[in-house]
Amino acid sequence: MQRMTRQRLAVSETLAEIPEFVSAQQLHDELTARGDAVGLATVYRTLQALASAGEVDVLRLSDGELAYRRCARREHHHHLVCRACGTTVEIDGLTVEAWASLVGDSHGFTRIEHTVELFGLCPECSAEDAADPETVGEAR
Amino acid sequence: MQRMTRQRLAVSETLAEIPEFVSAQQLHDELTARGDAVGLATVYRTLQALASAGEVDVLRLSDGELAYRRCARREHHHHLVCRACGTTVEIDGLTVEAWASLVGDSHGFTRIEHTVELFGLCPECSAEDAADPETVGEAR
DNA sequence: ATAAGACTGAGAACCGTTGTCAACTTGGTC
DNA sequence: GACCAAGTTGACAACGGTTCTCAGTCTTAT
């Protein structure tokens, strides 16, 4: 039986308040900063649970780290993520969806799955970038 | 100055003979098995160098591990990879390319990059799968 | 042949993530 | 409200892929 605990609530609520994709460790830090500390292992476990329940989306950053985000839409969709500030736009992918299954079928493959993520610089960061390319961090 | 060594040759040649995406460790094992042993660190370094020189493609498997493959085409392209046996088909992505920049532009993002990979079961593995779903490994 | 310095490899270090397990909660029951 | 079975937690160890270190080795220009 699934129980409601302070920790699960804290993770879930805090995640709901962060609009960007965050890693488990970042979330753990954030929780600690808010004085609502939760063990790191618990953060990992909770995020996993939320992810497999389809309540949050998971993304693998270019360095291999996993990042989580509570998205507005629960249906399958993709993301346009700003490399500099993490701003995320949810986008549907009807075009790629169709393309993916078409390509899969034409090669006789079944059970097609796909990973499609877009990264770039959001309008604000693009402006900074134009002003001084050096100052625009690309940590994500 | 870049030097030619037995190790670099071994890594490069062996990789050229393996049609599937392989991890650094798998390649290291393969080299050892062929009696052409190369230190693991060197395998990692060489693969990195080849990748940043654009001579091999890199893919992040679902478990986060990096896999390398010497592709036929050097231009940008995508892959349709069999989850069960690793068989890989190179596919161009004109459709997604166009879609990606369209989506990026429409949200005011610049310097768009994208990761697009397709996974599925190749014809042979699909057959096995149909015969007995349990026996089809999905390690990759 | 020689020397400068690029390269190698064994092992340590790193880092994100998962496993362990005793102590602690939660929630149904009486 | 008290009780208890079992789900949950968290400090810490362990893991696995990857990178770093550095003394010894090998390439290559001269």
mmCIF file of C-alpha atoms (C1' of nucleotides) in Angstrom:
data_model
loop_
_atom_site.group_PDB
_atom_site.id
_atom_site.type_symbol
_atom_site.label_atom_id
_atom_site.label_comp_id
_atom_site.label_asym_id
_atom_site.label_seq_id
_atom_site.Cartn_x
_atom_site.Cartn_y
_atom_site.Cartn_z
ATOM 1 C CA MET A 1 0.000 0.000 0.000
ATOM 2 C CA GLN A 2 1.277 3.413 -0.983
ATOM 3 C CA ARG A 3 1.613 5.823 1.954
ATOM 4 C CA MET A 4 1.665 9.565 2.100
ATOM 5 C CA THR A 5 4.673 10.875 3.936
ATOM 6 C CA ARG A 6 6.113 14.306 4.581
ATOM 7 C CA GLN A 7 9.015 13.447 2.289
ATOM 8 C CA ARG A 8 6.923 12.456 -0.704
ATOM 9 C CA LEU A 9 4.825 15.536 -0.317
ATOM 10 C CA ALA A 10 7.874 17.762 -0.094
ATOM 11 C CA VAL A 11 9.441 16.285 -3.212
ATOM 12 C CA SER A 12 6.246 16.409 -5.181
ATOM 13 C CA GLU A 13 5.300 19.943 -4.196
ATOM 14 C CA THR A 14 8.739 21.407 -4.609
ATOM 15 C CA LEU A 15 9.063 19.827 -8.011
ATOM 16 C CA ALA A 16 5.754 21.376 -8.986
ATOM 17 C CA GLU A 17 7.158 24.799 -8.185
ATOM 18 C CA ILE A 18 10.278 24.469 -10.301
ATOM 19 C CA PRO A 19 9.600 25.166 -13.973
ATOM 20 C CA GLU A 20 12.937 23.869 -15.231
ATOM 21 C CA PHE A 21 14.287 20.373 -15.454
ATOM 22 C CA VAL A 22 16.260 19.633 -12.302
ATOM 23 C CA SER A 23 18.488 16.770 -11.288
ATOM 24 C CA ALA A 24 17.844 14.720 -8.170
ATOM 25 C CA GLN A 25 20.772 16.377 -6.471
ATOM 26 C CA GLN A 26 19.591 19.879 -7.319
ATOM 27 C CA LEU A 27 16.183 19.049 -5.958
ATOM 28 C CA HIS A 28 17.765 17.635 -2.820
ATOM 29 C CA ASP A 29 19.706 20.875 -2.362
ATOM 30 C CA GLU A 30 16.596 22.921 -2.958
ATOM 31 C CA LEU A 31 14.651 20.932 -0.374
ATOM 32 C CA THR A 32 17.460 21.381 2.130
ATOM 33 C CA ALA A 33 17.570 25.106 1.399
ATOM 34 C CA ARG A 34 13.852 25.346 2.041
ATOM 35 C CA GLY A 35 14.351 23.691 5.405
ATOM 36 C CA ASP A 36 12.348 20.700 4.298
ATOM 37 C CA ALA A 37 15.242 18.275 4.112
ATOM 38 C CA VAL A 38 14.737 14.826 2.654
ATOM 39 C CA GLY A 39 17.396 12.157 2.364
ATOM 40 C CA LEU A 40 19.091 11.926 -0.996
ATOM 41 C CA ALA A 41 18.164 8.282 -1.431
ATOM 42 C CA THR A 42 14.550 9.150 -0.789
ATOM 43 C CA VAL A 43 14.658 11.922 -3.364
ATOM 44 C CA TYR A 44 15.957 9.446 -5.924
ATOM 45 C CA ARG A 45 13.364 6.855 -5.010
ATOM 46 C CA THR A 46 10.515 9.329 -5.072
ATOM 47 C CA LEU A 47 11.520 10.796 -8.398
ATOM 48 C CA GLN A 48 11.738 7.326 -9.870
ATOM 49 C CA ALA A 49 8.304 6.507 -8.570
ATOM 50 C CA LEU A 50 6.829 9.732 -9.906
ATOM 51 C CA ALA A 51 8.467 9.126 -13.245
ATOM 52 C CA SER A 52 7.232 5.583 -13.643
ATOM 53 C CA ALA A 53 3.775 6.725 -12.609
ATOM 54 C CA GLY A 54 3.995 9.182 -15.473
ATOM 55 C CA GLU A 55 3.614 12.168 -13.180
ATOM 56 C CA VAL A 56 6.920 13.725 -14.095
ATOM 57 C CA ASP A 57 9.054 13.712 -17.205
ATOM 58 C CA VAL A 58 12.625 12.527 -17.291
ATOM 59 C CA LEU A 59 15.348 13.832 -19.529
ATOM 60 C CA ARG A 60 18.940 12.779 -19.850
ATOM 61 C CA LEU A 61 21.203 15.814 -19.984
ATOM 62 C CA SER A 62 24.188 15.787 -22.292
ATOM 63 C CA ASP A 63 26.477 14.819 -19.432
ATOM 64 C CA GLY A 64 24.344 11.780 -18.716
ATOM 65 C CA GLU A 65 22.679 13.120 -15.612
ATOM 66 C CA LEU A 66 18.937 12.603 -15.280
ATOM 67 C CA ALA A 67 16.683 15.621 -14.862
ATOM 68 C CA TYR A 68 13.055 15.720 -13.823
ATOM 69 C CA ARG A 69 10.198 18.089 -14.451
ATOM 70 C CA ARG A 70 6.489 18.156 -13.705
ATOM 71 C CA CYS A 71 4.984 18.910 -17.073
ATOM 72 C CA ALA A 72 1.638 20.513 -17.757
ATOM 73 C CA ARG A 73 0.512 17.866 -20.174
ATOM 74 C CA ARG A 74 0.570 14.210 -19.247
ATOM 75 C CA GLU A 75 0.367 12.906 -22.780
ATOM 76 C CA HIS A 76 3.518 12.099 -24.693
ATOM 77 C CA HIS A 77 5.359 15.218 -25.787
ATOM 78 C CA HIS A 78 8.829 16.620 -26.291
ATOM 79 C CA HIS A 79 10.848 19.534 -24.955
ATOM 80 C CA LEU A 80 12.687 22.529 -26.214
ATOM 81 C CA VAL A 81 15.185 23.285 -23.475
ATOM 82 C CA CYS A 82 17.425 26.324 -23.115
ATOM 83 C CA ARG A 83 21.008 25.171 -22.688
ATOM 84 C CA ALA A 84 21.878 28.283 -20.704
ATOM 85 C CA CYS A 85 19.024 28.845 -18.271
ATOM 86 C CA GLY A 86 16.998 25.667 -18.466
ATOM 87 C CA THR A 87 13.786 27.338 -19.590
ATOM 88 C CA THR A 88 11.617 24.639 -21.059
ATOM 89 C CA VAL A 89 8.865 24.709 -23.640
ATOM 90 C CA GLU A 90 6.655 21.681 -24.053
ATOM 91 C CA ILE A 91 6.024 20.819 -27.674
ATOM 92 C CA ASP A 92 3.954 18.172 -29.312
ATOM 93 C CA GLY A 93 5.665 15.990 -31.832
ATOM 94 C CA LEU A 94 3.038 14.829 -34.253
ATOM 95 C CA THR A 95 5.472 15.386 -37.083
ATOM 96 C CA VAL A 96 8.254 13.292 -35.570
ATOM 97 C CA GLU A 97 5.822 10.724 -34.248
ATOM 98 C CA ALA A 98 4.631 10.061 -37.769
ATOM 99 C CA TRP A 99 8.137 10.180 -39.196
ATOM 100 C CA ALA A 100 9.433 7.744 -36.578
ATOM 101 C CA SER A 101 6.860 5.058 -37.203
ATOM 102 C CA LEU A 102 7.184 5.515 -40.941
ATOM 103 C CA VAL A 103 10.944 5.036 -40.819
ATOM 104 C CA GLY A 104 10.612 2.107 -38.441
ATOM 105 C CA ASP A 105 8.040 0.369 -40.610
ATOM 106 C CA SER A 106 9.958 0.884 -43.810
ATOM 107 C CA HIS A 107 12.882 -1.025 -42.318
ATOM 108 C CA GLY A 108 10.750 -3.767 -40.876
ATOM 109 C CA PHE A 109 11.368 -2.766 -37.292
ATOM 110 C CA THR A 110 8.668 -3.200 -34.663
ATOM 111 C CA ARG A 111 8.014 -1.746 -31.238
ATOM 112 C CA ILE A 112 9.536 1.567 -32.217
ATOM 113 C CA GLU A 113 10.428 3.994 -29.462
ATOM 114 C CA HIS A 114 12.163 7.284 -29.897
ATOM 115 C CA THR A 115 14.031 9.893 -27.972
ATOM 116 C CA VAL A 116 13.677 13.380 -29.351
ATOM 117 C CA GLU A 117 14.819 16.447 -27.490
ATOM 118 C CA LEU A 118 15.626 19.912 -28.716
ATOM 119 C CA PHE A 119 18.167 22.193 -27.096
ATOM 120 C CA GLY A 120 18.935 25.788 -27.908
ATOM 121 C CA LEU A 121 19.108 29.262 -26.450
ATOM 122 C CA CYS A 122 15.852 30.865 -25.382
ATOM 123 C CA PRO A 123 15.020 34.425 -26.516
ATOM 124 C CA GLU A 124 16.566 36.054 -23.417
ATOM 125 C CA CYS A 125 19.721 34.007 -23.520
ATOM 126 C CA SER A 126 19.974 34.519 -27.271
ATOM 127 C CA ALA A 127 20.109 38.250 -26.619
ATOM 128 C CA GLU A 128 22.887 37.862 -24.055
ATOM 129 C CA ASP A 129 24.645 35.569 -26.422
ATOM 130 C CA ALA A 130 24.546 38.128 -29.204
ATOM 131 C CA ALA A 131 25.901 40.785 -26.844
ATOM 132 C CA ASP A 132 28.717 38.666 -25.499
ATOM 133 C CA PRO A 133 28.963 35.008 -26.474
ATOM 134 C CA GLU A 134 31.493 34.319 -23.716
ATOM 135 C CA THR A 135 29.127 35.002 -20.861
ATOM 136 C CA VAL A 136 26.500 32.547 -21.894
ATOM 137 C CA GLY A 137 26.974 29.408 -19.888
ATOM 138 C CA GLU A 138 26.051 26.146 -21.500
ATOM 139 C CA ALA A 139 26.011 23.933 -18.471
ATOM 140 C CA ARG A 140 22.967 21.949 -19.378
ATOM 141 C CA MET B 1 51.314 16.664 -32.699
ATOM 142 C CA GLN B 2 49.154 13.614 -33.304
ATOM 143 C CA ARG B 3 51.081 10.327 -33.387
ATOM 144 C CA MET B 4 50.214 6.969 -34.841
ATOM 145 C CA THR B 5 50.509 4.180 -32.329
ATOM 146 C CA ARG B 6 49.666 0.507 -32.294
ATOM 147 C CA GLN B 7 46.864 1.237 -29.821
ATOM 148 C CA ARG B 8 45.142 3.873 -31.901
ATOM 149 C CA LEU B 9 45.333 1.674 -34.942
ATOM 150 C CA ALA B 10 43.892 -1.283 -33.076
ATOM 151 C CA VAL B 11 40.973 0.721 -31.712
ATOM 152 C CA SER B 12 40.234 2.347 -35.030
ATOM 153 C CA GLU B 13 40.453 -0.821 -37.089
ATOM 154 C CA THR B 14 38.526 -2.978 -34.694
ATOM 155 C CA LEU B 15 35.790 -0.410 -34.475
ATOM 156 C CA ALA B 16 35.586 -0.369 -38.244
ATOM 157 C CA GLU B 17 34.866 -4.092 -38.208
ATOM 158 C CA ILE B 18 32.028 -3.949 -35.722
ATOM 159 C CA PRO B 19 28.739 -2.961 -37.355
ATOM 160 C CA GLU B 20 26.862 -2.345 -34.100
ATOM 161 C CA PHE B 21 27.203 0.387 -31.554
ATOM 162 C CA VAL B 22 29.589 -0.787 -28.852
ATOM 163 C CA SER B 23 30.563 0.639 -25.510
ATOM 164 C CA ALA B 24 34.156 1.416 -24.615
ATOM 165 C CA GLN B 25 34.246 -1.578 -22.331
ATOM 166 C CA GLN B 26 32.882 -3.938 -24.957
ATOM 167 C CA LEU B 27 35.482 -2.692 -27.392
ATOM 168 C CA HIS B 28 38.176 -3.154 -24.764
ATOM 169 C CA ASP B 29 37.038 -6.744 -24.238
ATOM 170 C CA GLU B 30 36.962 -7.356 -27.968
ATOM 171 C CA LEU B 31 40.493 -6.028 -28.358
ATOM 172 C CA THR B 32 41.689 -8.237 -25.545
ATOM 173 C CA ALA B 33 39.954 -11.233 -27.078
ATOM 174 C CA ARG B 34 41.702 -10.550 -30.374
ATOM 175 C CA GLY B 35 45.033 -10.564 -28.578
ATOM 176 C CA ASP B 36 45.536 -6.916 -29.372
ATOM 177 C CA ALA B 37 45.081 -5.620 -25.850
ATOM 178 C CA VAL B 38 44.892 -1.900 -25.210
ATOM 179 C CA GLY B 39 44.492 -0.278 -21.823
ATOM 180 C CA LEU B 40 40.973 0.690 -20.922
ATOM 181 C CA ALA B 41 41.928 4.321 -20.365
ATOM 182 C CA THR B 42 43.459 4.424 -23.808
ATOM 183 C CA VAL B 43 40.330 2.976 -25.352
ATOM 184 C CA TYR B 44 38.290 5.715 -23.712
ATOM 185 C CA ARG B 45 40.707 8.420 -24.794
ATOM 186 C CA THR B 46 40.903 7.161 -28.343
ATOM 187 C CA LEU B 47 37.159 6.865 -28.718
ATOM 188 C CA GLN B 48 36.747 10.389 -27.430
ATOM 189 C CA ALA B 49 39.281 11.650 -29.906
ATOM 190 C CA LEU B 50 37.673 9.805 -32.794
ATOM 191 C CA ALA B 51 34.283 11.114 -31.781
ATOM 192 C CA SER B 52 35.337 14.723 -31.525
ATOM 193 C CA ALA B 53 37.091 14.378 -34.865
ATOM 194 C CA GLY B 54 33.756 13.273 -36.239
ATOM 195 C CA GLU B 55 35.113 9.908 -37.314
ATOM 196 C CA VAL B 56 32.750 7.880 -35.193
ATOM 197 C CA ASP B 57 29.247 8.447 -33.915
ATOM 198 C CA VAL B 58 28.317 8.435 -30.267
ATOM 199 C CA LEU B 59 25.028 7.341 -28.829
ATOM 200 C CA ARG B 60 23.846 7.309 -25.267
ATOM 201 C CA LEU B 61 22.101 4.045 -24.473
ATOM 202 C CA SER B 62 19.041 4.088 -22.248
ATOM 203 C CA ASP B 63 21.106 3.141 -19.233
ATOM 204 C CA GLY B 64 23.354 6.132 -19.800
ATOM 205 C CA GLU B 65 26.294 4.243 -21.204
ATOM 206 C CA LEU B 66 27.998 5.683 -24.268
ATOM 207 C CA ALA B 67 28.266 3.568 -27.395
ATOM 208 C CA TYR B 68 30.385 4.173 -30.462
ATOM 209 C CA ARG B 69 30.101 3.209 -34.090
ATOM 210 C CA ARG B 70 31.983 3.992 -37.264
ATOM 211 C CA CYS B 71 29.236 5.075 -39.625
ATOM 212 C CA ALA B 72 29.289 4.924 -43.377
ATOM 213 C CA ARG B 73 28.232 8.498 -43.854
ATOM 214 C CA ARG B 74 30.073 11.320 -42.166
ATOM 215 C CA GLU B 75 27.318 13.861 -42.588
ATOM 216 C CA HIS B 76 24.780 14.362 -39.848
ATOM 217 C CA HIS B 77 22.306 11.504 -39.642
ATOM 218 C CA HIS B 78 20.320 9.454 -37.184
ATOM 219 C CA HIS B 79 20.029 5.805 -36.226
ATOM 220 C CA LEU B 80 17.450 3.114 -35.990
ATOM 221 C CA VAL B 81 18.882 0.690 -33.479
ATOM 222 C CA CYS B 82 17.629 -2.785 -32.554
ATOM 223 C CA ARG B 83 17.199 -2.959 -28.819
ATOM 224 C CA ALA B 84 17.804 -6.691 -28.807
ATOM 225 C CA CYS B 85 20.750 -7.299 -31.117
ATOM 226 C CA GLY B 86 22.142 -3.844 -31.767
ATOM 227 C CA THR B 87 21.696 -3.957 -35.525
ATOM 228 C CA THR B 88 21.841 -0.387 -36.727
ATOM 229 C CA VAL B 89 20.393 1.336 -39.753
ATOM 230 C CA GLU B 90 21.598 4.809 -40.652
ATOM 231 C CA ILE B 91 18.789 7.109 -41.627
ATOM 232 C CA ASP B 92 18.748 10.651 -42.797
ATOM 233 C CA GLY B 93 16.521 13.026 -40.931
ATOM 234 C CA LEU B 94 15.530 15.731 -43.341
ATOM 235 C CA THR B 95 12.034 15.634 -41.933
ATOM 236 C CA VAL B 96 13.093 16.089 -38.319
ATOM 237 C CA GLU B 97 15.824 18.546 -39.254
ATOM 238 C CA ALA B 98 13.226 20.807 -40.792
ATOM 239 C CA TRP B 99 10.788 20.243 -37.975
ATOM 240 C CA ALA B 100 13.410 20.999 -35.330
ATOM 241 C CA SER B 101 14.463 24.335 -36.750
ATOM 242 C CA LEU B 102 10.848 25.264 -37.387
ATOM 243 C CA VAL B 103 9.877 24.568 -33.792
ATOM 244 C CA GLY B 104 12.967 26.335 -32.501
ATOM 245 C CA ASP B 105 12.352 29.422 -34.590
ATOM 246 C CA SER B 106 8.709 29.648 -33.703
ATOM 247 C CA HIS B 107 9.664 29.905 -30.030
ATOM 248 C CA GLY B 108 12.451 32.368 -30.632
ATOM 249 C CA PHE B 109 15.188 29.929 -29.726
ATOM 250 C CA THR B 110 18.553 30.062 -31.454
ATOM 251 C CA ARG B 111 21.423 27.653 -31.917
ATOM 252 C CA ILE B 112 19.092 24.688 -32.011
ATOM 253 C CA GLU B 113 20.581 21.258 -31.570
ATOM 254 C CA HIS B 114 18.679 18.049 -31.342
ATOM 255 C CA THR B 115 19.047 14.476 -30.268
ATOM 256 C CA VAL B 116 16.908 12.060 -32.196
ATOM 257 C CA GLU B 117 17.327 8.323 -31.988
ATOM 258 C CA LEU B 118 14.979 5.508 -32.837
ATOM 259 C CA PHE B 119 14.978 2.163 -31.100
ATOM 260 C CA GLY B 120 12.981 -0.907 -31.961
ATOM 261 C CA LEU B 121 13.249 -4.564 -32.836
ATOM 262 C CA CYS B 122 14.809 -5.433 -36.175
ATOM 263 C CA PRO B 123 13.050 -7.899 -38.518
ATOM 264 C CA GLU B 124 14.892 -10.950 -37.133
ATOM 265 C CA CYS B 125 14.347 -10.014 -33.529
ATOM 266 C CA SER B 126 10.730 -9.125 -34.247
ATOM 267 C CA ALA B 127 10.234 -12.692 -35.423
ATOM 268 C CA GLU B 128 11.753 -14.124 -32.264
ATOM 269 C CA ASP B 129 9.690 -11.725 -30.272
ATOM 270 C CA ALA B 130 6.490 -12.890 -31.923
ATOM 271 C CA ALA B 131 7.442 -16.507 -31.258
ATOM 272 C CA ASP B 132 8.330 -15.993 -27.625
ATOM 273 C CA PRO B 133 8.415 -12.487 -26.190
ATOM 274 C CA GLU B 134 10.283 -13.678 -23.088
ATOM 275 C CA THR B 135 13.430 -14.694 -24.911
ATOM 276 C CA VAL B 136 14.051 -11.373 -26.553
ATOM 277 C CA GLY B 137 16.591 -9.559 -24.491
ATOM 278 C CA GLU B 138 16.364 -5.812 -24.413
ATOM 279 C CA ALA B 139 19.746 -5.047 -22.953
ATOM 280 C CA ARG B 140 20.524 -2.063 -25.094
ATOM 281 C "C1'" DA C 1 71.035 8.136 -33.140
ATOM 282 C "C1'" DT C 2 69.027 11.524 -30.236
ATOM 283 C "C1'" DA C 3 66.064 14.240 -27.706
ATOM 284 C "C1'" DA C 4 61.566 16.446 -26.963
ATOM 285 C "C1'" DG C 5 57.382 15.447 -25.814
ATOM 286 C "C1'" DA C 6 53.190 12.757 -27.073
ATOM 287 C "C1'" DC C 7 51.233 8.411 -25.522
ATOM 288 C "C1'" DT C 8 50.240 4.524 -22.547
ATOM 289 C "C1'" DG C 9 48.352 1.852 -18.707
ATOM 290 C "C1'" DA C 10 47.597 0.411 -13.887
ATOM 291 C "C1'" DG C 11 45.329 2.071 -10.412
ATOM 292 C "C1'" DA C 12 43.124 5.778 -7.876
ATOM 293 C "C1'" DA C 13 39.625 9.035 -7.978
ATOM 294 C "C1'" DC C 14 35.116 10.757 -9.384
ATOM 295 C "C1'" DC C 15 30.267 11.123 -9.485
ATOM 296 C "C1'" DG C 16 25.616 9.975 -10.254
ATOM 297 C "C1'" DT C 17 22.886 6.426 -8.829
ATOM 298 C "C1'" DT C 18 21.306 2.248 -6.401
ATOM 299 C "C1'" DG C 19 21.448 -1.103 -2.552
ATOM 300 C "C1'" DT C 20 21.403 -2.109 2.557
ATOM 301 C "C1'" DC C 21 19.231 -2.382 6.840
ATOM 302 C "C1'" DA C 22 18.051 -0.821 11.413
ATOM 303 C "C1'" DA C 23 15.034 2.654 13.093
ATOM 304 C "C1'" DC C 24 10.913 5.114 12.263
ATOM 305 C "C1'" DT C 25 6.067 6.275 10.369
ATOM 306 C "C1'" DT C 26 1.671 5.492 8.632
ATOM 307 C "C1'" DG C 27 -2.850 3.769 8.484
ATOM 308 C "C1'" DG C 28 -6.079 0.153 9.308
ATOM 309 C "C1'" DT C 29 -8.012 -2.330 13.344
ATOM 310 C "C1'" DC C 30 -9.789 -3.081 17.873
ATOM 311 C "C1'" DG D 1 -6.618 6.302 21.601
ATOM 312 C "C1'" DA D 2 -3.540 2.272 21.546
ATOM 313 C "C1'" DC D 3 -1.566 -1.320 18.783
ATOM 314 C "C1'" DC D 4 0.718 -3.561 15.191
ATOM 315 C "C1'" DA D 5 1.997 -4.994 10.453
ATOM 316 C "C1'" DA D 6 4.346 -3.338 6.890
ATOM 317 C "C1'" DG D 7 5.670 0.535 4.030
ATOM 318 C "C1'" DT D 8 9.209 4.225 4.338
ATOM 319 C "C1'" DT D 9 13.300 6.627 5.568
ATOM 320 C "C1'" DG D 10 18.235 7.952 5.678
ATOM 321 C "C1'" DA D 11 23.143 7.399 6.623
ATOM 322 C "C1'" DC D 12 26.361 4.933 4.503
ATOM 323 C "C1'" DA D 13 28.318 1.474 1.598
ATOM 324 C "C1'" DA D 14 28.613 -0.204 -2.876
ATOM 325 C "C1'" DC D 15 28.406 0.084 -7.867
ATOM 326 C "C1'" DG D 16 29.565 1.115 -12.664
ATOM 327 C "C1'" DG D 17 30.976 3.978 -16.168
ATOM 328 C "C1'" DT D 18 34.243 7.386 -16.991
ATOM 329 C "C1'" DT D 19 38.147 10.418 -16.108
ATOM 330 C "C1'" DC D 20 42.523 11.567 -13.835
ATOM 331 C "C1'" DT D 21 47.380 10.768 -12.454
ATOM 332 C "C1'" DC D 22 52.001 10.065 -13.336
ATOM 333 C "C1'" DA D 23 56.019 7.379 -14.102
ATOM 334 C "C1'" DG D 24 57.666 4.762 -17.791
ATOM 335 C "C1'" DT D 25 57.515 4.028 -22.993
ATOM 336 C "C1'" DC D 26 57.402 4.934 -27.782
ATOM 337 C "C1'" DT D 27 57.088 8.304 -32.094
ATOM 338 C "C1'" DT D 28 58.846 11.377 -34.834
ATOM 339 C "C1'" DA D 29 61.440 15.462 -36.457
ATOM 340 C "C1'" DT D 30 66.068 16.551 -36.831
#
